[in-house]
């Protein structure tokens, strides 16, 4: 069940460099557009996070406006990840990202694709280098400080939970 971490990291770095993104928040919509995908924010069924529809010429990313803005950001980045990393069916629908992982009917391949899209989204929204710079500029970093975490999460347009997960992944917070 290995996911392509290196590939995802280098893809994200390439995107940020190509489109000269050097500070948070990362403009997911602009990056998607550059890859021929338009993002539509719309009212979808509650259990649906978003979807990716594509044909040969173009792609459409749908994001459910019933969910919090930080989740909408994550969904948009997740779908962009599918677009750039996966050759899936024409219409790919995402329900709650976590629920799917417990779904034993889904194939291993699908789980990997979901995990890769999640890793892509976290890496894109919270680039390693940006976090490093932000944390280096802090006089002393106390990652158990809710205030600091909230400020950072707001800056990156993510939930504090997503931020904490990312910081754990990068080794800033010990499990
Ligand atoms: Zn997905």
CSV table of C-alpha atoms and ligand atoms in Angstrom, one decimal:
chain,number,residue,atom,x,y,z
A,1,UNK,CA,0.0,0.0,0.0
A,2,UNK,CA,2.9,2.4,-0.7
A,3,UNK,CA,1.8,5.7,-1.9
A,4,UNK,CA,4.1,7.9,-4.1
A,5,UNK,CA,5.3,10.4,-1.6
A,6,UNK,CA,8.3,11.6,-3.6
A,7,UNK,CA,6.3,12.0,-6.7
A,8,UNK,CA,3.7,14.0,-4.9
A,9,UNK,CA,6.3,16.2,-3.2
A,10,UNK,CA,8.1,17.0,-6.4
A,11,UNK,CA,4.8,17.6,-8.3
A,12,UNK,CA,3.8,20.2,-5.6
A,13,UNK,CA,7.2,21.8,-5.7
A,14,UNK,CA,7.0,22.0,-9.5
A,15,UNK,CA,3.5,23.6,-9.4
A,16,UNK,CA,4.6,26.2,-6.8
A,17,UNK,CA,7.7,27.1,-8.8
A,18,UNK,CA,6.0,27.2,-12.2
A,19,UNK,CA,3.2,29.4,-11.0
A,20,UNK,CA,5.4,31.5,-8.7
A,21,UNK,CA,3.5,30.8,-5.6
A,22,UNK,CA,5.7,31.9,-2.7
A,23,UNK,CA,3.3,32.5,0.2
A,24,UNK,CA,0.2,31.1,1.7
A,25,UNK,CA,-2.7,30.9,1.0
A,26,UNK,CA,-1.9,28.8,-2.1
A,27,UNK,CA,-4.3,29.8,-5.0
A,28,UNK,CA,-5.8,26.4,-5.8
A,29,UNK,CA,-8.3,27.8,-8.2
A,30,UNK,CA,-5.6,29.5,-10.3
A,31,UNK,CA,-3.5,26.3,-10.4
A,32,UNK,CA,-6.5,24.2,-11.4
A,33,UNK,CA,-7.4,26.7,-14.1
A,34,UNK,CA,-3.8,26.5,-15.5
A,35,UNK,CA,-4.4,22.7,-15.9
A,36,UNK,CA,-7.7,23.2,-17.7
A,37,UNK,CA,-9.9,22.6,-14.7
A,38,UNK,CA,-12.6,25.0,-13.6
A,39,UNK,CA,-13.8,24.9,-10.0
A,40,UNK,CA,-17.5,25.2,-9.3
A,41,UNK,CA,-18.6,25.9,-5.8
A,42,UNK,CA,-22.2,24.6,-5.5
A,43,UNK,CA,-24.8,23.0,-3.3
A,44,UNK,CA,-24.3,19.2,-3.4
A,45,UNK,CA,-25.7,16.4,-1.3
A,46,UNK,CA,-24.5,16.6,2.2
A,47,UNK,CA,-22.4,13.5,2.3
A,48,UNK,CA,-20.6,14.5,-0.9
A,49,UNK,CA,-17.4,16.5,-0.5
A,50,UNK,CA,-16.8,17.1,-4.2
A,51,UNK,CA,-16.2,15.6,-7.5
A,52,UNK,CA,-14.0,15.6,-10.6
A,53,UNK,CA,-15.5,15.4,-14.0
A,54,UNK,CA,-13.2,15.2,-17.0
A,55,UNK,CA,-13.3,14.5,-20.7
A,56,UNK,CA,-10.5,14.9,-23.3
A,57,UNK,CA,-10.7,18.6,-23.5
A,58,UNK,CA,-11.5,19.9,-20.1
A,59,UNK,CA,-12.2,19.2,-16.4
A,60,UNK,CA,-14.7,20.4,-13.9
A,61,UNK,CA,-14.1,20.3,-10.1
A,62,UNK,CA,-17.2,20.5,-8.0
A,63,UNK,CA,-17.0,21.6,-4.4
A,64,UNK,CA,-19.8,21.3,-1.9
A,65,UNK,CA,-20.7,24.7,-0.4
A,66,UNK,CA,-22.5,23.1,2.5
A,67,UNK,CA,-19.2,22.4,4.1
A,68,UNK,CA,-16.9,24.8,5.9
A,69,UNK,CA,-14.6,27.0,3.7
A,70,UNK,CA,-11.5,25.2,5.0
A,71,UNK,CA,-13.0,21.9,4.0
A,72,UNK,CA,-13.9,23.3,0.6
A,73,UNK,CA,-10.3,24.3,0.1
A,74,UNK,CA,-9.1,20.9,1.0
A,75,UNK,CA,-11.7,19.3,-1.4
A,76,UNK,CA,-10.7,21.5,-4.3
A,77,UNK,CA,-7.0,20.6,-3.7
A,78,UNK,CA,-7.9,16.9,-3.3
A,79,UNK,CA,-9.7,16.8,-6.7
A,80,UNK,CA,-6.9,18.7,-8.3
A,81,UNK,CA,-4.6,15.9,-7.0
A,82,UNK,CA,-6.8,13.3,-8.7
A,83,UNK,CA,-6.6,15.3,-11.9
A,84,UNK,CA,-2.9,15.4,-11.9
A,85,UNK,CA,-2.1,12.0,-10.4
A,86,UNK,CA,-4.7,9.6,-11.4
A,87,UNK,CA,-6.3,8.3,-14.5
A,88,UNK,CA,-9.6,7.5,-13.0
A,89,UNK,CA,-13.1,7.2,-14.4
A,90,UNK,CA,-14.7,10.2,-16.2
A,91,UNK,CA,-16.7,11.1,-13.1
A,92,UNK,CA,-15.1,10.6,-9.8
A,93,UNK,CA,-17.2,11.4,-6.7
A,94,UNK,CA,-15.8,11.9,-3.2
A,95,UNK,CA,-17.8,11.4,-0.1
A,96,UNK,CA,-16.3,11.9,3.3
A,97,UNK,CA,-12.6,11.1,2.7
A,98,UNK,CA,-12.2,9.1,5.9
A,99,UNK,CA,-15.3,7.0,5.5
A,100,UNK,CA,-13.9,5.5,2.3
A,101,UNK,CA,-10.9,4.1,4.1
A,102,UNK,CA,-13.0,1.9,6.2
A,103,UNK,CA,-15.0,0.7,3.2
A,104,UNK,CA,-13.8,-2.8,2.6
A,105,UNK,CA,-15.7,-3.0,-0.7
A,106,UNK,CA,-13.4,-0.4,-2.2
A,107,UNK,CA,-10.4,-1.8,-3.9
A,108,UNK,CA,-6.9,-1.3,-2.6
A,109,UNK,CA,-6.2,0.8,-5.7
A,110,UNK,CA,-9.0,3.2,-4.7
A,111,UNK,CA,-7.7,3.6,-1.2
A,112,UNK,CA,-4.3,4.4,-2.5
A,113,UNK,CA,-5.7,7.0,-4.9
A,114,UNK,CA,-7.6,8.6,-2.0
A,115,UNK,CA,-4.6,8.7,0.2
A,116,UNK,CA,-2.5,10.2,-2.5
A,117,UNK,CA,-5.1,12.9,-3.3
A,118,UNK,CA,-5.2,13.7,0.5
A,119,UNK,CA,-1.4,13.9,0.7
A,120,UNK,CA,-1.3,16.0,-2.4
A,121,UNK,CA,-3.9,18.4,-0.9
A,122,UNK,CA,-2.1,18.7,2.4
A,123,UNK,CA,1.3,19.2,0.7
A,124,UNK,CA,-0.1,21.8,-1.7
A,125,UNK,CA,-2.1,23.8,0.8
A,126,UNK,CA,0.7,23.6,3.4
A,127,UNK,CA,4.0,23.5,1.5
A,128,UNK,CA,6.8,22.2,3.6
A,129,UNK,CA,9.1,25.2,2.8
A,130,UNK,CA,6.4,27.7,3.7
A,131,UNK,CA,5.8,26.1,7.1
A,132,UNK,CA,9.5,25.9,7.7
A,133,UNK,CA,9.8,29.6,7.1
A,134,UNK,CA,6.8,30.5,9.3
A,135,UNK,CA,8.0,28.3,12.1
A,136,UNK,CA,11.6,29.6,11.8
A,137,UNK,CA,10.4,33.2,12.3
A,138,UNK,CA,8.7,32.4,15.5
A,139,UNK,CA,10.8,33.3,18.5
A,140,UNK,CA,10.0,30.1,20.2
A,141,UNK,CA,7.7,27.6,18.7
A,142,UNK,CA,5.1,26.1,21.0
A,143,UNK,CA,3.0,23.9,18.8
A,144,UNK,CA,0.7,23.1,21.7
A,145,UNK,CA,-0.2,26.8,21.7
A,146,UNK,CA,-3.7,26.9,20.3
A,147,UNK,CA,-3.4,30.6,19.3
A,148,UNK,CA,-0.4,29.9,17.1
A,149,UNK,CA,-2.0,26.9,15.5
A,150,UNK,CA,-5.2,28.9,14.8
A,151,UNK,CA,-3.3,31.8,13.3
A,152,UNK,CA,-1.3,29.4,11.1
A,153,UNK,CA,-4.4,27.5,10.0
A,154,UNK,CA,-6.1,30.7,9.1
A,155,UNK,CA,-3.1,31.8,7.1
A,156,UNK,CA,-3.0,28.6,5.1
A,157,UNK,CA,-6.8,28.3,4.7
A,158,UNK,CA,-7.0,24.9,6.4
A,159,UNK,CA,-8.5,23.4,9.5
A,160,UNK,CA,-6.4,23.2,12.6
A,161,UNK,CA,-6.8,19.4,12.4
A,162,UNK,CA,-5.4,19.4,8.9
A,163,UNK,CA,-2.5,21.6,10.1
A,164,UNK,CA,-1.7,19.4,13.0
A,165,UNK,CA,-1.7,16.3,10.8
A,166,UNK,CA,0.7,18.0,8.4
A,167,UNK,CA,3.0,19.1,11.2
A,168,UNK,CA,3.0,15.6,12.5
A,169,UNK,CA,3.9,14.3,9.1
A,170,UNK,CA,6.7,16.7,8.8
A,171,UNK,CA,8.0,15.8,12.3
A,172,UNK,CA,7.3,19.1,14.0
A,173,UNK,CA,4.8,17.4,16.4
A,174,UNK,CA,5.6,14.1,18.0
A,175,UNK,CA,2.7,11.7,18.1
B,1,LIG,ZN1,-10.9,11.4,-3.9
